[in-house]
Structure formats: C-alpha cells, structure tokens
Amino acid sequence: MNKIAFITGATSGIGKATAEKLAANGYNLILCGRREEKLAELKVQLEKMVQLHTLVFDVRDNEAVKKQIDSLPSEWKNIDILINNAGNAHGLSSVDAGDTDDWDAMIDGNVKGLLYVSRAIIPQMVDRKHGHIINISSVAGKHTYTNGAVYCASKKAVEAISEGMRHDLTQHGIKVTNIAPGAVATEFSEVRFKGDTARAQKVYEGYEPLQAKDIADMIFYALQVPDHVTIADVTIYAKAQSAPTNIYRK
C-alpha cells in the first residue's frame, strides 16, 4: 500500500514541487492550502498518478485545522509523512519600525500553525509507532540578520521545535527531519515585499538561486534512507550563498 504524505502550503513553491516529486514516486497525497482553486488545479495534475485528497484551511486557524483533519475519510487518517511546509515572511524592517500585524502573521503561521497541524496528526503516528515529520525551517533560523529579527525568531522556533520533537518522538519510532533552505526562487520574496515584484526579483538577480525542486529532492532523499537512518538536520544553500545575507553576485 502506498504511503500517505500530508503537505501544508502545497499550492506553490516548495510545497507544490514536493507534491509533484512525491506523486511521481508513488506517494498518495493530502494537499493543504488556503487557495482552493490552486489546490484544484494541482489535484487535476497529479491524481492521474496517485490517489489524492485536498483540504482547504489556513494553518493559523486552529479550529479550522482540527475540523479539516478530522473530516478526513477513514482510509486517509493513517498519515505516514507530515511535511510542515506552510510559512511566510512579511516585511523587512528593524524592530523599532516593525509592523505588528506582520509579526503576528509570521509567528502565527510559522510557529503556531506548524504546531496546530502537528498536534492534530502526531497522536496517530504515536499510536502506530510509525511516522516521519519533515519541518521546513530556513537558514534564517540559524543566522539572524539585520531587519529580520521576527522572521528569524520564528524560524529559530521551528529549529527548536524540530529538535524537541525528535527528543519526544524517537521513542515511538517516529523520525523528525529539519530542512533549512537558503535563497529559493519562489513567491517568498513577493509575499515579503507585499506584491512588489520588481523588488522581489532583485533578490534573485546576479546568481543562480535554489529552485523549489532542489528542496523537494532533499525531502525525497530524507524519505528514502534506510529505516534505521534519520536525516536530522540539513542546511541547503545556493552555490553563490554562504550565509543568509552573503550572496556573491556577478
């Protein structure tokens, strides 16, 4: 029987690339996101290869998270793999000039949302003594940079949660993998700069950034190692990047 992978933030970027990678390799998928029309398009694309179920919710809404996951048909409830990919960056400013709405969006999505989804899914993994959780962190969780205090803090929280999950869940046969990407050419910067596409494009100019499929490939690799092996923590940079704000451009 094919394994079931549950992916948050599946409508674009790393989430979408991961859905495509796993579908091509025979994983049945539960794809989650806020944009119903994007989920529907992805379902049409991928259900030719595997069985697929979609859930529409915002990870920041705990009641919606619980309601949607509880609504899964019985054949979809035994989730083998949880990929906590949903997250966001909003704004780029110093703490004294920060927008508190931006702070709430990042903390609620990157930290609390990850916890809400995990809390709804992990108990059945514990009961079955089986599962694999992959949390998408960021190099910002490893190195704080100017004007990114709250985003970096939210990703440092993901790093701590991943480590804590590993301590809590290894005894139950559950693997936990933390993946920290550097600069990936997705909608990330467009969201951060509130739709300013020109400013967003400059983030990726003058070098070859990572692509979403590069992270999807790493996720797939982590899932393929022998059962006695856990890929605990991975940092992935573009060749031209040595730290979050150190990028060597041509």
PDB file of C-alpha atoms in Angstrom:
ATOM      1  CA  MET A   1       0.000   0.000   0.000  1.00  0.00           C
ATOM      2  CA  ASN A   2       1.351   3.433  -0.927  1.00  0.00           C
ATOM      3  CA  LYS A   3       2.391   5.704   1.906  1.00  0.00           C
ATOM      4  CA  ILE A   4       0.317   8.820   2.609  1.00  0.00           C
ATOM      5  CA  ALA A   5       2.100  12.188   2.767  1.00  0.00           C
ATOM      6  CA  PHE A   6       0.389  15.275   4.192  1.00  0.00           C
ATOM      7  CA  ILE A   7       1.814  18.551   2.819  1.00  0.00           C
ATOM      8  CA  THR A   8       0.917  22.023   4.061  1.00  0.00           C
ATOM      9  CA  GLY A   9       1.425  25.057   1.851  1.00  0.00           C
ATOM     10  CA  ALA A  10       1.052  22.820  -1.192  1.00  0.00           C
ATOM     11  CA  THR A  11      -0.250  25.383  -3.669  1.00  0.00           C
ATOM     12  CA  SER A  12       3.097  26.895  -4.677  1.00  0.00           C
ATOM     13  CA  GLY A  13       6.856  26.856  -4.241  1.00  0.00           C
ATOM     14  CA  ILE A  14       8.456  24.102  -2.190  1.00  0.00           C
ATOM     15  CA  GLY A  15       5.113  22.556  -1.247  1.00  0.00           C
ATOM     16  CA  LYS A  16       3.983  22.202  -4.844  1.00  0.00           C
ATOM     17  CA  ALA A  17       7.368  20.910  -6.008  1.00  0.00           C
ATOM     18  CA  THR A  18       7.327  18.339  -3.207  1.00  0.00           C
ATOM     19  CA  ALA A  19       3.825  17.210  -4.145  1.00  0.00           C
ATOM     20  CA  GLU A  20       4.971  16.730  -7.739  1.00  0.00           C
ATOM     21  CA  LYS A  21       8.094  14.829  -6.668  1.00  0.00           C
ATOM     22  CA  LEU A  22       6.248  12.505  -4.306  1.00  0.00           C
ATOM     23  CA  ALA A  23       3.409  11.871  -6.741  1.00  0.00           C
ATOM     24  CA  ALA A  24       5.931  10.882  -9.424  1.00  0.00           C
ATOM     25  CA  ASN A  25       7.297   8.348  -6.948  1.00  0.00           C
ATOM     26  CA  GLY A  26       4.025   6.783  -5.908  1.00  0.00           C
ATOM     27  CA  TYR A  27       3.103   8.520  -2.654  1.00  0.00           C
ATOM     28  CA  ASN A  28      -0.576   9.173  -2.059  1.00  0.00           C
ATOM     29  CA  LEU A  29      -1.081  12.791  -1.065  1.00  0.00           C
ATOM     30  CA  ILE A  30      -3.143  15.005   1.201  1.00  0.00           C
ATOM     31  CA  LEU A  31      -2.508  18.520  -0.074  1.00  0.00           C
ATOM     32  CA  CYS A  32      -3.397  21.516   2.065  1.00  0.00           C
ATOM     33  CA  GLY A  33      -3.529  25.236   1.405  1.00  0.00           C
ATOM     34  CA  ARG A  34      -5.586  28.411   1.538  1.00  0.00           C
ATOM     35  CA  ARG A  35      -6.147  28.807  -2.208  1.00  0.00           C
ATOM     36  CA  GLU A  36      -8.866  26.374  -3.189  1.00  0.00           C
ATOM     37  CA  GLU A  37      -8.549  26.994  -6.925  1.00  0.00           C
ATOM     38  CA  LYS A  38      -4.802  26.275  -6.854  1.00  0.00           C
ATOM     39  CA  LEU A  39      -5.395  23.055  -4.948  1.00  0.00           C
ATOM     40  CA  ALA A  40      -7.997  22.022  -7.511  1.00  0.00           C
ATOM     41  CA  GLU A  41      -5.545  22.643 -10.361  1.00  0.00           C
ATOM     42  CA  LEU A  42      -2.846  20.616  -8.624  1.00  0.00           C
ATOM     43  CA  LYS A  43      -5.276  17.793  -7.931  1.00  0.00           C
ATOM     44  CA  VAL A  44      -6.166  17.536 -11.627  1.00  0.00           C
ATOM     45  CA  GLN A  45      -2.453  17.488 -12.474  1.00  0.00           C
ATOM     46  CA  LEU A  46      -1.411  14.809 -10.002  1.00  0.00           C
ATOM     47  CA  GLU A  47      -4.377  12.499  -9.483  1.00  0.00           C
ATOM     48  CA  LYS A  48      -3.517  10.768 -12.769  1.00  0.00           C
ATOM     49  CA  MET A  49      -0.515   9.288 -10.929  1.00  0.00           C
ATOM     50  CA  VAL A  50      -1.681   8.704  -7.338  1.00  0.00           C
ATOM     51  CA  GLN A  51      -4.647   8.917  -5.021  1.00  0.00           C
ATOM     52  CA  LEU A  52      -5.075  12.446  -3.769  1.00  0.00           C
ATOM     53  CA  HIS A  53      -7.165  14.362  -1.242  1.00  0.00           C
ATOM     54  CA  THR A  54      -7.233  18.121  -0.677  1.00  0.00           C
ATOM     55  CA  LEU A  55      -8.023  20.204   2.410  1.00  0.00           C
ATOM     56  CA  VAL A  56      -8.608  23.954   2.341  1.00  0.00           C
ATOM     57  CA  PHE A  57      -7.588  25.773   5.518  1.00  0.00           C
ATOM     58  CA  ASP A  58      -5.211  28.346   6.949  1.00  0.00           C
ATOM     59  CA  VAL A  59      -2.731  26.765   9.385  1.00  0.00           C
ATOM     60  CA  ARG A  60      -3.105  29.828  11.633  1.00  0.00           C
ATOM     61  CA  ASP A  61      -6.722  28.852  12.393  1.00  0.00           C
ATOM     62  CA  ASN A  62      -6.558  26.041  14.943  1.00  0.00           C
ATOM     63  CA  GLU A  63     -10.280  25.253  14.790  1.00  0.00           C
ATOM     64  CA  ALA A  64     -10.165  25.004  11.001  1.00  0.00           C
ATOM     65  CA  VAL A  65      -7.076  22.790  11.206  1.00  0.00           C
ATOM     66  CA  LYS A  66      -8.792  20.378  13.592  1.00  0.00           C
ATOM     67  CA  LYS A  67     -12.073  20.404  11.686  1.00  0.00           C
ATOM     68  CA  GLN A  68     -10.473  19.711   8.309  1.00  0.00           C
ATOM     69  CA  ILE A  69      -8.149  16.978   9.543  1.00  0.00           C
ATOM     70  CA  ASP A  70     -10.997  15.355  11.498  1.00  0.00           C
ATOM     71  CA  SER A  71     -13.016  15.357   8.248  1.00  0.00           C
ATOM     72  CA  LEU A  72     -10.595  13.013   6.503  1.00  0.00           C
ATOM     73  CA  PRO A  73     -12.197   9.729   5.417  1.00  0.00           C
ATOM     74  CA  SER A  74     -11.016   6.726   7.433  1.00  0.00           C
ATOM     75  CA  GLU A  75      -8.767   5.497   4.631  1.00  0.00           C
ATOM     76  CA  TRP A  76      -6.837   8.784   4.774  1.00  0.00           C
ATOM     77  CA  LYS A  77      -6.385   9.092   8.535  1.00  0.00           C
ATOM     78  CA  ASN A  78      -3.233   6.977   8.877  1.00  0.00           C
ATOM     79  CA  ILE A  79      -0.768   9.595   7.694  1.00  0.00           C
ATOM     80  CA  ASP A  80       2.778   8.277   7.283  1.00  0.00           C
ATOM     81  CA  ILE A  81       4.564  11.546   6.470  1.00  0.00           C
ATOM     82  CA  LEU A  82       3.851  15.095   7.639  1.00  0.00           C
ATOM     83  CA  ILE A  83       5.614  17.874   5.747  1.00  0.00           C
ATOM     84  CA  ASN A  84       5.201  21.162   7.609  1.00  0.00           C
ATOM     85  CA  ASN A  85       5.979  23.495   4.743  1.00  0.00           C
ATOM     86  CA  ALA A  86       3.443  26.317   5.141  1.00  0.00           C
ATOM     87  CA  GLY A  87       5.015  29.558   6.302  1.00  0.00           C
ATOM     88  CA  ASN A  88       5.621  33.161   5.381  1.00  0.00           C
ATOM     89  CA  ALA A  89       7.782  36.242   5.671  1.00  0.00           C
ATOM     90  CA  HIS A  90       6.169  39.661   5.910  1.00  0.00           C
ATOM     91  CA  GLY A  91       8.164  42.848   5.704  1.00  0.00           C
ATOM     92  CA  LEU A  92      11.840  43.593   6.195  1.00  0.00           C
ATOM     93  CA  SER A  93      12.395  46.242   8.852  1.00  0.00           C
ATOM     94  CA  SER A  94      14.085  46.950  12.138  1.00  0.00           C
ATOM     95  CA  VAL A  95      12.272  46.092  15.350  1.00  0.00           C
ATOM     96  CA  ASP A  96      11.613  49.739  16.190  1.00  0.00           C
ATOM     97  CA  ALA A  97       9.846  50.240  12.852  1.00  0.00           C
ATOM     98  CA  GLY A  98       8.189  46.840  12.530  1.00  0.00           C
ATOM     99  CA  ASP A  99       4.532  46.267  11.691  1.00  0.00           C
ATOM    100  CA  THR A 100       2.917  44.251  14.470  1.00  0.00           C
ATOM    101  CA  ASP A 101       0.440  42.739  12.002  1.00  0.00           C
ATOM    102  CA  ASP A 102       3.419  41.367  10.080  1.00  0.00           C
ATOM    103  CA  TRP A 103       4.832  39.956  13.305  1.00  0.00           C
ATOM    104  CA  ASP A 104       1.540  38.240  14.113  1.00  0.00           C
ATOM    105  CA  ALA A 105       1.331  36.746  10.612  1.00  0.00           C
ATOM    106  CA  MET A 106       4.823  35.265  10.848  1.00  0.00           C
ATOM    107  CA  ILE A 107       4.544  33.924  14.379  1.00  0.00           C
ATOM    108  CA  ASP A 108       1.028  32.589  13.842  1.00  0.00           C
ATOM    109  CA  GLY A 109       1.925  30.896  10.538  1.00  0.00           C
ATOM    110  CA  ASN A 110       5.494  29.751  11.017  1.00  0.00           C
ATOM    111  CA  VAL A 111       5.264  28.668  14.645  1.00  0.00           C
ATOM    112  CA  LYS A 112       1.724  28.233  15.895  1.00  0.00           C
ATOM    113  CA  GLY A 113       0.428  26.910  12.566  1.00  0.00           C
ATOM    114  CA  LEU A 114       3.129  24.250  12.453  1.00  0.00           C
ATOM    115  CA  LEU A 115       2.236  23.233  15.996  1.00  0.00           C
ATOM    116  CA  TYR A 116      -1.511  23.142  15.324  1.00  0.00           C
ATOM    117  CA  VAL A 117      -1.109  20.795  12.354  1.00  0.00           C
ATOM    118  CA  SER A 118       1.449  18.641  14.155  1.00  0.00           C
ATOM    119  CA  ARG A 119      -0.760  18.291  17.223  1.00  0.00           C
ATOM    120  CA  ALA A 120      -3.637  17.081  15.057  1.00  0.00           C
ATOM    121  CA  ILE A 121      -1.589  14.434  13.244  1.00  0.00           C
ATOM    122  CA  ILE A 122       1.157  13.165  15.536  1.00  0.00           C
ATOM    123  CA  PRO A 123      -1.034  11.198  18.006  1.00  0.00           C
ATOM    124  CA  GLN A 124      -1.981   8.613  15.376  1.00  0.00           C
ATOM    125  CA  MET A 125       1.714   8.250  14.492  1.00  0.00           C
ATOM    126  CA  VAL A 126       2.458   7.613  18.166  1.00  0.00           C
ATOM    127  CA  ASP A 127      -0.325   5.024  18.336  1.00  0.00           C
ATOM    128  CA  ARG A 128       1.057   3.243  15.259  1.00  0.00           C
ATOM    129  CA  LYS A 129       4.725   3.618  16.310  1.00  0.00           C
ATOM    130  CA  HIS A 130       5.454   4.861  12.834  1.00  0.00           C
ATOM    131  CA  GLY A 131       5.837   8.171  11.010  1.00  0.00           C
ATOM    132  CA  HIS A 132       8.159  10.797   9.600  1.00  0.00           C
ATOM    133  CA  ILE A 133       7.838  14.551  10.202  1.00  0.00           C
ATOM    134  CA  ILE A 134       9.707  16.997   7.983  1.00  0.00           C
ATOM    135  CA  ASN A 135       9.751  20.627   9.078  1.00  0.00           C
ATOM    136  CA  ILE A 136      10.831  23.312   6.627  1.00  0.00           C
ATOM    137  CA  SER A 137      12.868  25.838   8.554  1.00  0.00           C
ATOM    138  CA  SER A 138      15.267  28.354   6.993  1.00  0.00           C
ATOM    139  CA  VAL A 139      18.872  29.463   7.166  1.00  0.00           C
ATOM    140  CA  ALA A 140      17.305  32.456   8.947  1.00  0.00           C
ATOM    141  CA  GLY A 141      16.735  30.058  11.825  1.00  0.00           C
ATOM    142  CA  LYS A 142      20.465  29.505  12.084  1.00  0.00           C
ATOM    143  CA  HIS A 143      21.808  33.027  11.486  1.00  0.00           C
ATOM    144  CA  THR A 144      19.901  36.188  12.453  1.00  0.00           C
ATOM    145  CA  TYR A 145      20.203  39.091  10.031  1.00  0.00           C
ATOM    146  CA  THR A 146      19.549  42.816  10.149  1.00  0.00           C
ATOM    147  CA  ASN A 147      15.883  43.819   9.697  1.00  0.00           C
ATOM    148  CA  GLY A 148      14.748  40.218  10.037  1.00  0.00           C
ATOM    149  CA  ALA A 149      14.509  39.753  13.796  1.00  0.00           C
ATOM    150  CA  VAL A 150      10.960  38.410  13.995  1.00  0.00           C
ATOM    151  CA  TYR A 151      11.140  36.233  10.884  1.00  0.00           C
ATOM    152  CA  CYS A 152      14.466  34.819  12.089  1.00  0.00           C
ATOM    153  CA  ALA A 153      12.975  34.248  15.542  1.00  0.00           C
ATOM    154  CA  SER A 154      10.043  32.346  14.038  1.00  0.00           C
ATOM    155  CA  LYS A 155      12.405  30.087  12.121  1.00  0.00           C
ATOM    156  CA  LYS A 156      14.651  29.596  15.148  1.00  0.00           C
ATOM    157  CA  ALA A 157      11.475  28.385  16.844  1.00  0.00           C
ATOM    158  CA  VAL A 158      10.978  25.828  14.064  1.00  0.00           C
ATOM    159  CA  GLU A 159      14.544  24.621  14.654  1.00  0.00           C
ATOM    160  CA  ALA A 160      13.849  24.245  18.389  1.00  0.00           C
ATOM    161  CA  ILE A 161      10.517  22.521  17.762  1.00  0.00           C
ATOM    162  CA  SER A 162      12.172  20.064  15.379  1.00  0.00           C
ATOM    163  CA  GLU A 163      14.801  19.231  17.978  1.00  0.00           C
ATOM    164  CA  GLY A 164      12.180  18.928  20.695  1.00  0.00           C
ATOM    165  CA  MET A 165      10.006  16.702  18.526  1.00  0.00           C
ATOM    166  CA  ARG A 166      12.989  14.431  17.950  1.00  0.00           C
ATOM    167  CA  HIS A 167      13.534  14.106  21.708  1.00  0.00           C
ATOM    168  CA  ASP A 168       9.831  13.434  22.317  1.00  0.00           C
ATOM    169  CA  LEU A 169       9.066  11.119  19.416  1.00  0.00           C
ATOM    170  CA  THR A 170      12.120   8.972  18.703  1.00  0.00           C
ATOM    171  CA  GLN A 171      10.984   6.563  21.418  1.00  0.00           C
ATOM    172  CA  HIS A 172       7.836   5.979  19.345  1.00  0.00           C
ATOM    173  CA  GLY A 173       9.696   5.113  16.144  1.00  0.00           C
ATOM    174  CA  ILE A 174       8.955   8.487  14.551  1.00  0.00           C
ATOM    175  CA  LYS A 175      11.639  10.264  12.532  1.00  0.00           C
ATOM    176  CA  VAL A 176      11.986  14.058  12.569  1.00  0.00           C
ATOM    177  CA  THR A 177      13.883  15.948   9.869  1.00  0.00           C
ATOM    178  CA  ASN A 178      14.568  19.688   9.844  1.00  0.00           C
ATOM    179  CA  ILE A 179      15.446  21.239   6.467  1.00  0.00           C
ATOM    180  CA  ALA A 180      16.795  24.804   6.331  1.00  0.00           C
ATOM    181  CA  PRO A 181      16.854  26.247   2.798  1.00  0.00           C
ATOM    182  CA  GLY A 182      18.747  29.349   1.762  1.00  0.00           C
ATOM    183  CA  ALA A 183      17.543  31.598  -1.068  1.00  0.00           C
ATOM    184  CA  VAL A 184      14.918  29.742  -3.103  1.00  0.00           C
ATOM    185  CA  ALA A 185      13.298  31.386  -6.125  1.00  0.00           C
ATOM    186  CA  THR A 186       9.618  31.109  -5.151  1.00  0.00           C
ATOM    187  CA  GLU A 187       6.815  33.526  -4.201  1.00  0.00           C
ATOM    188  CA  PHE A 188       8.616  34.056  -0.872  1.00  0.00           C
ATOM    189  CA  SER A 189      10.075  37.491  -1.633  1.00  0.00           C
ATOM    190  CA  GLU A 190       6.942  38.686  -3.420  1.00  0.00           C
ATOM    191  CA  VAL A 191       4.943  37.926  -0.287  1.00  0.00           C
ATOM    192  CA  ARG A 192       7.575  39.530   1.941  1.00  0.00           C
ATOM    193  CA  PHE A 193       7.521  42.721  -0.134  1.00  0.00           C
ATOM    194  CA  LYS A 194       3.706  42.732  -0.376  1.00  0.00           C
ATOM    195  CA  GLY A 195       3.423  42.200  -4.107  1.00  0.00           C
ATOM    196  CA  ASP A 196       6.321  44.431  -5.179  1.00  0.00           C
ATOM    197  CA  THR A 197       7.518  42.104  -7.935  1.00  0.00           C
ATOM    198  CA  ALA A 198      10.369  44.351  -9.061  1.00  0.00           C
ATOM    199  CA  ARG A 199      11.864  44.393  -5.561  1.00  0.00           C
ATOM    200  CA  ALA A 200      11.263  40.659  -5.196  1.00  0.00           C
ATOM    201  CA  GLN A 201      13.052  39.871  -8.457  1.00  0.00           C
ATOM    202  CA  LYS A 202      16.160  41.757  -7.325  1.00  0.00           C
ATOM    203  CA  VAL A 203      16.607  39.231  -4.507  1.00  0.00           C
ATOM    204  CA  TYR A 204      17.477  36.593  -7.113  1.00  0.00           C
ATOM    205  CA  GLU A 205      19.470  38.668  -9.585  1.00  0.00           C
ATOM    206  CA  GLY A 206      23.147  38.124 -10.354  1.00  0.00           C
ATOM    207  CA  TYR A 207      23.426  34.496  -9.245  1.00  0.00           C
ATOM    208  CA  GLU A 208      21.647  31.175  -9.585  1.00  0.00           C
ATOM    209  CA  PRO A 209      19.326  30.695  -6.603  1.00  0.00           C
ATOM    210  CA  LEU A 210      17.971  27.411  -5.390  1.00  0.00           C
ATOM    211  CA  GLN A 211      14.802  26.158  -7.046  1.00  0.00           C
ATOM    212  CA  ALA A 212      11.837  24.639  -5.236  1.00  0.00           C
ATOM    213  CA  LYS A 213      12.615  21.279  -6.826  1.00  0.00           C
ATOM    214  CA  ASP A 214      16.045  21.281  -5.147  1.00  0.00           C
ATOM    215  CA  ILE A 215      14.366  21.255  -1.749  1.00  0.00           C
ATOM    216  CA  ALA A 216      11.813  18.688  -2.932  1.00  0.00           C
ATOM    217  CA  ASP A 217      14.716  16.455  -3.970  1.00  0.00           C
ATOM    218  CA  MET A 218      16.183  16.738  -0.457  1.00  0.00           C
ATOM    219  CA  ILE A 219      12.843  15.909   1.123  1.00  0.00           C
ATOM    220  CA  PHE A 220      12.544  12.851  -1.098  1.00  0.00           C
ATOM    221  CA  TYR A 221      16.085  11.766  -0.205  1.00  0.00           C
ATOM    222  CA  ALA A 222      15.322  12.043   3.518  1.00  0.00           C
ATOM    223  CA  LEU A 223      12.304   9.796   2.984  1.00  0.00           C
ATOM    224  CA  GLN A 224      14.320   7.190   1.085  1.00  0.00           C
ATOM    225  CA  VAL A 225      17.140   6.447   3.523  1.00  0.00           C
ATOM    226  CA  PRO A 226      17.041   3.073   5.304  1.00  0.00           C
ATOM    227  CA  ASP A 227      14.635   2.760   8.206  1.00  0.00           C
ATOM    228  CA  HIS A 228      17.426   2.773  10.790  1.00  0.00           C
ATOM    229  CA  VAL A 229      18.708   6.147   9.486  1.00  0.00           C
ATOM    230  CA  THR A 230      17.342   9.615  10.337  1.00  0.00           C
ATOM    231  CA  ILE A 231      18.415  12.718   8.413  1.00  0.00           C
ATOM    232  CA  ALA A 232      18.076  15.025  11.398  1.00  0.00           C
ATOM    233  CA  ASP A 233      19.087  18.453  10.118  1.00  0.00           C
ATOM    234  CA  VAL A 234      20.078  19.778   6.696  1.00  0.00           C
ATOM    235  CA  THR A 235      21.143  23.253   5.555  1.00  0.00           C
ATOM    236  CA  ILE A 236      20.934  23.922   1.819  1.00  0.00           C
ATOM    237  CA  TYR A 237      22.491  26.963   0.173  1.00  0.00           C
ATOM    238  CA  ALA A 238      22.817  28.040  -3.423  1.00  0.00           C
ATOM    239  CA  LYS A 239      26.432  27.734  -4.544  1.00  0.00           C
ATOM    240  CA  ALA A 240      26.753  31.548  -4.544  1.00  0.00           C
ATOM    241  CA  GLN A 241      25.436  31.947  -0.982  1.00  0.00           C
ATOM    242  CA  SER A 242      27.467  31.455   2.201  1.00  0.00           C
ATOM    243  CA  ALA A 243      25.055  32.937   4.790  1.00  0.00           C
ATOM    244  CA  PRO A 244      21.542  34.412   4.670  1.00  0.00           C
ATOM    245  CA  THR A 245      22.771  37.844   3.561  1.00  0.00           C
ATOM    246  CA  ASN A 246      26.088  36.799   1.959  1.00  0.00           C
ATOM    247  CA  ILE A 247      25.389  36.268  -1.725  1.00  0.00           C
ATOM    248  CA  TYR A 248      28.112  36.670  -4.348  1.00  0.00           C
ATOM    249  CA  ARG A 249      26.505  38.177  -7.395  1.00  0.00           C
ATOM    250  CA  LYS A 250      28.024  38.538 -10.842  1.00  0.00           C
TER     251      LYS A 250
END
